[in-house]
Tab-separated table of C-alpha atoms and ligand atoms in Angstrom:
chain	number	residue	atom	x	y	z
A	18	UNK	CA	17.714	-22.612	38.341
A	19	UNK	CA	18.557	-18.873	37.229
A	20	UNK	CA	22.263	-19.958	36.340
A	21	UNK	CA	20.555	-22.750	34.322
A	22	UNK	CA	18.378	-20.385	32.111
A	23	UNK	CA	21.048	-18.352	31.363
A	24	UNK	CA	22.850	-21.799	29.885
A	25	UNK	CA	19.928	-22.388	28.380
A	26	UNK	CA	19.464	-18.925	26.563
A	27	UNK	CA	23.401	-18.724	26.032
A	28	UNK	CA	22.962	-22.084	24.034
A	29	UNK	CA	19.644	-21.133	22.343
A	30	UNK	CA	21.697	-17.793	21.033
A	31	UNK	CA	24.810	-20.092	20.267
A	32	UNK	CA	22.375	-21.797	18.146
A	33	UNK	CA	21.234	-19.314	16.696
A	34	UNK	CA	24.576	-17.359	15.404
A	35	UNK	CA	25.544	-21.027	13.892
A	36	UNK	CA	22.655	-21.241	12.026
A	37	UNK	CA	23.089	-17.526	10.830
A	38	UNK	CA	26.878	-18.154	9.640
A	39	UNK	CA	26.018	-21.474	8.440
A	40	UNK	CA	23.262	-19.700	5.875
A	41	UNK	CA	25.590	-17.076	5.456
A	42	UNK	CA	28.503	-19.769	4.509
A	43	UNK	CA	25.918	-21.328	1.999
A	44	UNK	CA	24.691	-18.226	0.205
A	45	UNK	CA	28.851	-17.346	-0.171
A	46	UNK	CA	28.846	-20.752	-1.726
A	47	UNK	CA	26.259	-20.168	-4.101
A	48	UNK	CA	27.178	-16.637	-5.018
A	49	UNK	CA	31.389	-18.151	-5.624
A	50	UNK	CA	29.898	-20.878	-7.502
A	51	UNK	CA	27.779	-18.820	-9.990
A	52	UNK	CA	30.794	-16.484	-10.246
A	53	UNK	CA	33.430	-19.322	-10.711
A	54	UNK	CA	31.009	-20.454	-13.693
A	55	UNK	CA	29.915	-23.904	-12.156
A	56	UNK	CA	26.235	-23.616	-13.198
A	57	UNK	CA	25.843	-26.249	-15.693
A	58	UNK	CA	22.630	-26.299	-18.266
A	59	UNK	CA	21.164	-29.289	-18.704
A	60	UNK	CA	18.419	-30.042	-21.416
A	61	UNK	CA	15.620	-32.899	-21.165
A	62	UNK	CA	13.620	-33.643	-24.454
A	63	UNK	CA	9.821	-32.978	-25.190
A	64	UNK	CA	8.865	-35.181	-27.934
A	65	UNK	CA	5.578	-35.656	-30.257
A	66	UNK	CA	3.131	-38.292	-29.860
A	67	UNK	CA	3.260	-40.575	-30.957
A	68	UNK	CA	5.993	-40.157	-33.336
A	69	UNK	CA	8.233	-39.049	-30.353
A	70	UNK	CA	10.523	-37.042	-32.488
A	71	UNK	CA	12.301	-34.069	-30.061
A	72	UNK	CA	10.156	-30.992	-30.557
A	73	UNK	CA	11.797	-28.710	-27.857
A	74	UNK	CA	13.642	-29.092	-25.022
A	75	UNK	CA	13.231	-27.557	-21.481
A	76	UNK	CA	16.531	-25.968	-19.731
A	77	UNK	CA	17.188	-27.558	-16.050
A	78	UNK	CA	19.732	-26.003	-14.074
A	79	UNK	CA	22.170	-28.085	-12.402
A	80	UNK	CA	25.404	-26.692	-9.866
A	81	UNK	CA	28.654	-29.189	-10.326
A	82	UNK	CA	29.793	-27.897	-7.176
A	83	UNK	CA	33.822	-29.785	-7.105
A	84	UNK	CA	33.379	-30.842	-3.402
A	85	UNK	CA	29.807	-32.942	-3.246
A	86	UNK	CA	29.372	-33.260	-7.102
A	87	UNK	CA	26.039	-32.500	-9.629
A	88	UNK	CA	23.563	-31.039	-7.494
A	89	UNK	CA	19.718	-31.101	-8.500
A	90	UNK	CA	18.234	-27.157	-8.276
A	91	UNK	CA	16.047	-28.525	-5.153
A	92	UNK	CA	19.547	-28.319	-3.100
A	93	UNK	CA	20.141	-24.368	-4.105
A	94	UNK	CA	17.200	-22.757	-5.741
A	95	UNK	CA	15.269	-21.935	-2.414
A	96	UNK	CA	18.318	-20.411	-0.844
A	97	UNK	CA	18.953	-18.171	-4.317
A	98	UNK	CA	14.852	-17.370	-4.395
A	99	UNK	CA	15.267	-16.507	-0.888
A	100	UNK	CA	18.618	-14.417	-1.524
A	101	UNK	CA	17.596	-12.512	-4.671
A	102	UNK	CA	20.733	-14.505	-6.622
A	103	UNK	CA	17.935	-16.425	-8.641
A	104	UNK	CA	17.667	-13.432	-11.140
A	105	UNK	CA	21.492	-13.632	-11.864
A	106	UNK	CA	21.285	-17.501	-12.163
A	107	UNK	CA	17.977	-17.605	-14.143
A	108	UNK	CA	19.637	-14.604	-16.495
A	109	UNK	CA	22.590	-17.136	-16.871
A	110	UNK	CA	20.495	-20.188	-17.848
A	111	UNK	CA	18.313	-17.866	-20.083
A	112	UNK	CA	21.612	-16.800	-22.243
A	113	UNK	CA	23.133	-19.801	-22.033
A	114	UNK	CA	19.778	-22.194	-23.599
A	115	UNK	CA	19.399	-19.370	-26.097
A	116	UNK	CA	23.048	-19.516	-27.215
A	117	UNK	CA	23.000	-23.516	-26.876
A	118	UNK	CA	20.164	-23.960	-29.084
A	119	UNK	CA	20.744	-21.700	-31.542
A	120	UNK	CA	23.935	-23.118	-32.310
A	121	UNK	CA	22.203	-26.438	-32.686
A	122	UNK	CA	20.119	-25.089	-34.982
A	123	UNK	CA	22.749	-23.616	-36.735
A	124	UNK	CA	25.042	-26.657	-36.943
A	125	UNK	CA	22.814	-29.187	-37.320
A	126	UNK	CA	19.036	-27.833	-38.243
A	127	UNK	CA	17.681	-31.563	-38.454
A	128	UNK	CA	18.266	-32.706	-34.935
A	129	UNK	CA	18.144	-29.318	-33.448
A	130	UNK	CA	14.990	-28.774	-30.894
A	131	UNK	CA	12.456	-26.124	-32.637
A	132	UNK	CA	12.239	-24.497	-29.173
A	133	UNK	CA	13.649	-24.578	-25.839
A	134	UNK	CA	11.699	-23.769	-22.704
A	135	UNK	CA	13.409	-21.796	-19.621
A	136	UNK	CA	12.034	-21.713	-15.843
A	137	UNK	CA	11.181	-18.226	-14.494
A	138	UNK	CA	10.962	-17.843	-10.443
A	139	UNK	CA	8.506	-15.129	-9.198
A	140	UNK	CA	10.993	-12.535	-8.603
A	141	UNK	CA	11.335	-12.282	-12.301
A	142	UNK	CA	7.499	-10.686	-12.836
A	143	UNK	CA	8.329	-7.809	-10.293
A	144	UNK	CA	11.283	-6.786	-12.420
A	145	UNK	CA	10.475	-4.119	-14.840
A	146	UNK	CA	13.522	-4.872	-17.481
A	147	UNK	CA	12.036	-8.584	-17.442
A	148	UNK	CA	10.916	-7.723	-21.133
A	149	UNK	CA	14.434	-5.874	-21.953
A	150	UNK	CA	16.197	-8.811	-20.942
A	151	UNK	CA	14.331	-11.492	-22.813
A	152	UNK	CA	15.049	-9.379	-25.665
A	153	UNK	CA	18.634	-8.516	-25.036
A	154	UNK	CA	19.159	-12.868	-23.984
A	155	UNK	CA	17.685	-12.811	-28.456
A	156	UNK	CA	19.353	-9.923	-29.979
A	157	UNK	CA	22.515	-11.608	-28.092
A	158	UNK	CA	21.983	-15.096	-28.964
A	159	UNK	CA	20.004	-14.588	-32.436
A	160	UNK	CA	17.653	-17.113	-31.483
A	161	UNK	CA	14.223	-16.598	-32.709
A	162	UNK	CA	11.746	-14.962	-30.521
A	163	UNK	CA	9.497	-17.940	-31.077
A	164	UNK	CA	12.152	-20.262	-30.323
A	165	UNK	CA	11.900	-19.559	-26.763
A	166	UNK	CA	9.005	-20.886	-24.267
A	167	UNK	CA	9.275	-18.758	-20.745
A	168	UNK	CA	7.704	-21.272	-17.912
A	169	UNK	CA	6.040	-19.736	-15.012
A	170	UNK	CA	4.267	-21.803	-12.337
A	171	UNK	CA	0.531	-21.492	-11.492
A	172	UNK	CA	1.626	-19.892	-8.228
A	173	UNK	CA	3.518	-17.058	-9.608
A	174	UNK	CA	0.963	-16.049	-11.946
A	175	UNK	CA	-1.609	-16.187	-9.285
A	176	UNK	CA	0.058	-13.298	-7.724
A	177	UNK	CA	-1.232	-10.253	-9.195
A	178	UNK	CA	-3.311	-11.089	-12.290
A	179	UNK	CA	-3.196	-7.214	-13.655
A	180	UNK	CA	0.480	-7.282	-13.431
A	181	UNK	CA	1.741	-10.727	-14.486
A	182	UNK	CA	-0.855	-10.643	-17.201
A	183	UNK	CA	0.617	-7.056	-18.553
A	184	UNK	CA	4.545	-8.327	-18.215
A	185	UNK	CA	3.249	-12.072	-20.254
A	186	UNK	CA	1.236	-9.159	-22.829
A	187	UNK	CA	5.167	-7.174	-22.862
A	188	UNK	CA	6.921	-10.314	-23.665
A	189	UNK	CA	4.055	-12.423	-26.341
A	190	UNK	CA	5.002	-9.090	-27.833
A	191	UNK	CA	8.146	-9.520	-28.572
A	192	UNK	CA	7.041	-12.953	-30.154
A	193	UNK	CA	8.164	-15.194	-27.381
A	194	UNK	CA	5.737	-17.889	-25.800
A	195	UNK	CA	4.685	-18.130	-21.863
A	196	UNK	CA	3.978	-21.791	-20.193
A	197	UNK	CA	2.088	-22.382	-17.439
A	198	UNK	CA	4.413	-25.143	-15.520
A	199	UNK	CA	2.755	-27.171	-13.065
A	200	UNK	CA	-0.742	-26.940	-14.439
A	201	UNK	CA	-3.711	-28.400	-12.013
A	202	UNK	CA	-1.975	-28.004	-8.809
A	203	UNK	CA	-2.612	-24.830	-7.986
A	204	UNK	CA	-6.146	-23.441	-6.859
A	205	UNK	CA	-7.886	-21.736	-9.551
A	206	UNK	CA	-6.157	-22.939	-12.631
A	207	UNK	CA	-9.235	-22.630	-14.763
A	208	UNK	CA	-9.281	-18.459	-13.766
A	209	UNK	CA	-5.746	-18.395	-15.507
A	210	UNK	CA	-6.600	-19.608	-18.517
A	211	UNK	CA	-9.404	-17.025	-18.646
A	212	UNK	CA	-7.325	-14.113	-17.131
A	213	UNK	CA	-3.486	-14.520	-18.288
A	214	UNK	CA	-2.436	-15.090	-21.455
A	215	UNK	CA	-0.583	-18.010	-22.297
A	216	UNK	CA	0.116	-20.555	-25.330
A	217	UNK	CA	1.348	-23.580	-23.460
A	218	UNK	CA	0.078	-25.801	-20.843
A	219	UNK	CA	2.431	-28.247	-18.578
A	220	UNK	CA	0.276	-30.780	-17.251
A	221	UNK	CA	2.031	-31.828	-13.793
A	222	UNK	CA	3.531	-34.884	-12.886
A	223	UNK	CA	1.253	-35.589	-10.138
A	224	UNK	CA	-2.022	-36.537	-12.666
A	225	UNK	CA	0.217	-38.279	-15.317
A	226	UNK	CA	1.550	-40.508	-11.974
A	227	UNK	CA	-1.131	-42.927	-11.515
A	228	UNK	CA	-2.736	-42.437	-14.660
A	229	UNK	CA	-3.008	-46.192	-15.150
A	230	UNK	CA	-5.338	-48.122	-14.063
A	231	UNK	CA	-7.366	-44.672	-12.717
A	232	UNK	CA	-10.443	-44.454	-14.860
A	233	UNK	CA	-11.297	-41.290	-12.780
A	234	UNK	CA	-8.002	-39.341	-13.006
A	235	UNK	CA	-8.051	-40.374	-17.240
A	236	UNK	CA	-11.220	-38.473	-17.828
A	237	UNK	CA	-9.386	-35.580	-15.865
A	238	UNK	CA	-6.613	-35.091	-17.660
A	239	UNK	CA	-8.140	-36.107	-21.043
A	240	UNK	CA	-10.440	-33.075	-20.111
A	241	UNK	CA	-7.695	-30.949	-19.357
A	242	UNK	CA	-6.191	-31.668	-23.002
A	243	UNK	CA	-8.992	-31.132	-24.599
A	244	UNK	CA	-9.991	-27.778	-23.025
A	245	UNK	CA	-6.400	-26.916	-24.081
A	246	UNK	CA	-6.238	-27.750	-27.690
A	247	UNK	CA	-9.827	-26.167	-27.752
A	248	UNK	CA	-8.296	-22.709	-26.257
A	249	UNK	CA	-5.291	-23.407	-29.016
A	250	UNK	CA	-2.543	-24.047	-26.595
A	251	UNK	CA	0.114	-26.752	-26.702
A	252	UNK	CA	-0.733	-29.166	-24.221
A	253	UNK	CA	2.681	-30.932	-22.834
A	254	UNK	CA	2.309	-34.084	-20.514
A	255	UNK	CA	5.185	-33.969	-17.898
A	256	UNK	CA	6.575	-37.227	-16.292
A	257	UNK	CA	5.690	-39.838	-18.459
A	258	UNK	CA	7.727	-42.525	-17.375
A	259	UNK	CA	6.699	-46.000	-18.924
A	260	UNK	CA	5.547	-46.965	-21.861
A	261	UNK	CA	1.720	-47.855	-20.692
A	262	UNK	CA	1.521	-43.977	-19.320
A	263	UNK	CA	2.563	-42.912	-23.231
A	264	UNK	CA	0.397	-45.549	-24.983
A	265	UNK	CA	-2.528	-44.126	-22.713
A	266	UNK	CA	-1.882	-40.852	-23.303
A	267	UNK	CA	-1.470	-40.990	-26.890
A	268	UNK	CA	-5.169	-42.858	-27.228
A	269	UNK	CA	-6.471	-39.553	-25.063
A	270	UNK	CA	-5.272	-37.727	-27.899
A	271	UNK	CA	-1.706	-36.063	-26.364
A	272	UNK	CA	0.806	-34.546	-28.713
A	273	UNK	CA	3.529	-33.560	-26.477
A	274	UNK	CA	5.044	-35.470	-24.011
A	275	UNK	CA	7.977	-35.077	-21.541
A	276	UNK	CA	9.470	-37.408	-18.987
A	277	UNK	CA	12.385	-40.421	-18.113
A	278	UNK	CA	10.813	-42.458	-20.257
A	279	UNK	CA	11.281	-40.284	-22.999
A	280	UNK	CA	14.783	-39.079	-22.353
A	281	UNK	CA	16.257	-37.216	-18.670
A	282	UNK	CA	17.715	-34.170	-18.313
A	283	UNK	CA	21.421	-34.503	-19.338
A	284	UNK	CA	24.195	-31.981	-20.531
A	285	UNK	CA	23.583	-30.374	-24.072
A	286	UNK	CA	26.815	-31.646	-25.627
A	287	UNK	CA	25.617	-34.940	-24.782
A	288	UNK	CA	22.255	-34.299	-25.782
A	289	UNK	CA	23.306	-33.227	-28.901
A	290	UNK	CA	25.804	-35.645	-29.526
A	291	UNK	CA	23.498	-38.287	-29.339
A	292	UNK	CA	21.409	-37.273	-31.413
A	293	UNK	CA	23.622	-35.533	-34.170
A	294	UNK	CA	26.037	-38.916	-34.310
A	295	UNK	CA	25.705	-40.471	-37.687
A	296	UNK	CA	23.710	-43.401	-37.719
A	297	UNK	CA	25.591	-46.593	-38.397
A	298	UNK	CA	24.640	-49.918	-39.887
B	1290	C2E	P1	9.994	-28.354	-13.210
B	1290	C2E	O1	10.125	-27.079	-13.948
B	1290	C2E	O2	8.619	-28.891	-12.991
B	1290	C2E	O3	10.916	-29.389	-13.997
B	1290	C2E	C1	10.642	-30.752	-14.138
B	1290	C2E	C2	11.367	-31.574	-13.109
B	1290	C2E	O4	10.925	-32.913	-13.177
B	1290	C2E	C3	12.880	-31.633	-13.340
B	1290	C2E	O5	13.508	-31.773	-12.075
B	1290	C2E	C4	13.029	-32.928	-14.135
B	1290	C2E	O6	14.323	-33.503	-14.043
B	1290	C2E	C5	12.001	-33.790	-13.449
B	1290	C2E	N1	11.480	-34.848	-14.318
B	1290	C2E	C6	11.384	-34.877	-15.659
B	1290	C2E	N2	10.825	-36.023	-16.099
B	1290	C2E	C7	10.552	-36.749	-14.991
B	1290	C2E	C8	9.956	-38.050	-14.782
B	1290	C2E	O7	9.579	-38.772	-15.698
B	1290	C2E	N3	9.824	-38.458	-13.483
B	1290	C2E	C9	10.240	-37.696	-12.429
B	1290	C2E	N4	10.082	-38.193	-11.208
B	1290	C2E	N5	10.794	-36.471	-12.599
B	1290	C2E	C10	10.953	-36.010	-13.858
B	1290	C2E	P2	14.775	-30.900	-11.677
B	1290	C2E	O8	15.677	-30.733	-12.854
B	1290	C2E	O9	15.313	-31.485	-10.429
B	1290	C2E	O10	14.122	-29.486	-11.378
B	1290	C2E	C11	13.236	-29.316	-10.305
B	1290	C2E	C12	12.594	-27.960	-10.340
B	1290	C2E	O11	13.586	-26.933	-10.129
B	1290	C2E	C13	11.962	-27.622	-11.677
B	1290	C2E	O12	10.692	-28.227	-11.754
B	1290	C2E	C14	11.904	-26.114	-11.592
B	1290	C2E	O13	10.800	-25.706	-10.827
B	1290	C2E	C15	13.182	-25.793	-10.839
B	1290	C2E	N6	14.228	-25.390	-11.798
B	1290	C2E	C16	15.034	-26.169	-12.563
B	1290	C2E	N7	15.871	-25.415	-13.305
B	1290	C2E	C17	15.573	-24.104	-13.012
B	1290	C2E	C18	16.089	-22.831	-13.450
B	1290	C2E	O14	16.986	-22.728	-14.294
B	1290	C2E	N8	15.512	-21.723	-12.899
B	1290	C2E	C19	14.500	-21.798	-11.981
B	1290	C2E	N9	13.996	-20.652	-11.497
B	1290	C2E	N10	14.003	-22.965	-11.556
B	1290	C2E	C20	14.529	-24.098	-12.067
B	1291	CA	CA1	9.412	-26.325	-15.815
B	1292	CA	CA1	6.767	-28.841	-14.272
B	1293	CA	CA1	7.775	-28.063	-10.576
């Protein structure tokens, strides 16, 4: 029985070291990948309702890794949050939208998007060159500060209200806007709006899911627009994905909606050749 515990413990540490070099072996990925420049931005569309012209875009990362293909940032963004490389990769897609747009809007003003929106992790609000950086990703790029939407989550600003609320006061300064991604499912989204300052309002997937045939969750988010619009914010529906969700939403008085149905994420060259092409009749 002792000589079998010791297997036992032997096998448990065995276990253990794999899993270590196996996480180890993952974060080397990640870090070569980044370095050997196969992050990829992609853009998805936010349009008007209900003329559904593009207003902005948002940025969504995406990692072609050569061996297993395009990989979604649900397959590699814990493991860089975890591992601190999420401020290198979010400083990468920051540059990169800001250069990408502007260009667009440079080349082709009437099909360029008027804004585009980047995700911030949490790590991001401890930083104290946060602000520098947003300004530096401009000066670099010569996008316009109001050209660029910074998306936080309702978690991370839930943090620390004094802080996050001074670093979103540093960077409204500087003209750029703040987002709060993911609105309604965190806890105490209504003490945000009170507390932090922000100008736009992503209403999550989860209440626009559903929304159909739910008399219930329509009041809801209706309220939620109109509480926004009241406040002054942009109000942004995310996930619309059929037509009967839009038509819905645009007789509860949305005027910003984002989603498959609308257009998915793709590259920006394709983005913008698609919608730059000359039309033909
Ligand atoms: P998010 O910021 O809430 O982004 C929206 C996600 O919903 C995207 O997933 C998008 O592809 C997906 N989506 C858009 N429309 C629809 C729809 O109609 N139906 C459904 N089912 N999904 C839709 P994606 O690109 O896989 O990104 C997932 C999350 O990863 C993002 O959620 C964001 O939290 C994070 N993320 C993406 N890019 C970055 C980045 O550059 N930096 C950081 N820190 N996080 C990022
Ligand atoms: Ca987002
Ligand atoms: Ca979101
Ligand atoms: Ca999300």
């Amino acid at each position: 029985a002792k000589d079998l515990g010791k297997n036992r413990s032997m096998t448990f540490e065995t276990r253990m070291h794999e899993q270590l070099l196996s996480r180890l072996d993952q974060e080397n990925r990640l870090r070569d990948a980044v370095h050997r420049g196969e992050m990829r931005l992609h853009l998805q569309p936010v349009v008007t309702v209900p003329g559904l012209a593009m207003s902005g875009a948002e940025a969504l990362i995406r990692w072609q890794d050569p061996h297993r293909g395009l990989q979604a940032p649900g397959t590699f963004i814990p493991l860089a949050e975890e591992t601190g490389m999420i401020i290198e990769i979010d400083r990468w897609i920051l540059l990169e939208a800001c250069h990408t747009v502007r260009h667009w809007q440079q080349k082709n003003p009437r099909t360029a998007p008027a804004w585009v929106s980047v995700n911030l992790s949490a790590a991001h609000l401890d930083l104290p060159d946060l602000t520098d950086h947003v300004a530096y990703a401009l000066a670099a790029t010569g996008l316009s500060p109001h050209c660029l939407v910074l998306e936080l989550t309702e978690t991370v600003l839930m943090r620390d209200v004094a802080v996050t609320s001074g670093r979103l006061d540093e960077l409204r300064r500087l003209g750029v806007r703040i987002a709060i991604d993911d609105f309604g499912t965190g806890y105490s989204s209504l003490g945000y709006l009170r507390d932090i300052p922000v100008d736009v309002l992503k209403i999550d997937r989860s209440f626009i899911t559903g929304l159909v045939g739910n008399g219930r969750q329509q009041e809801l988010v209706s309220a939620i627009m109109q509480l926004g619009h009241t406040l002054g914010l942009r109000v942004v529906a995310e996930g619309v994905e059929d037509a009967d969700q839009l038509a819905l939403l645009s007789v509860m008085g949305c005027k910003y909606a984002q989603g498959y149905h609308l257009g998915r994420p793709e590259p920006a060259e394709s983005l913008y050749s698609r919608l730059s092409a000359p039309v033909l009749n």
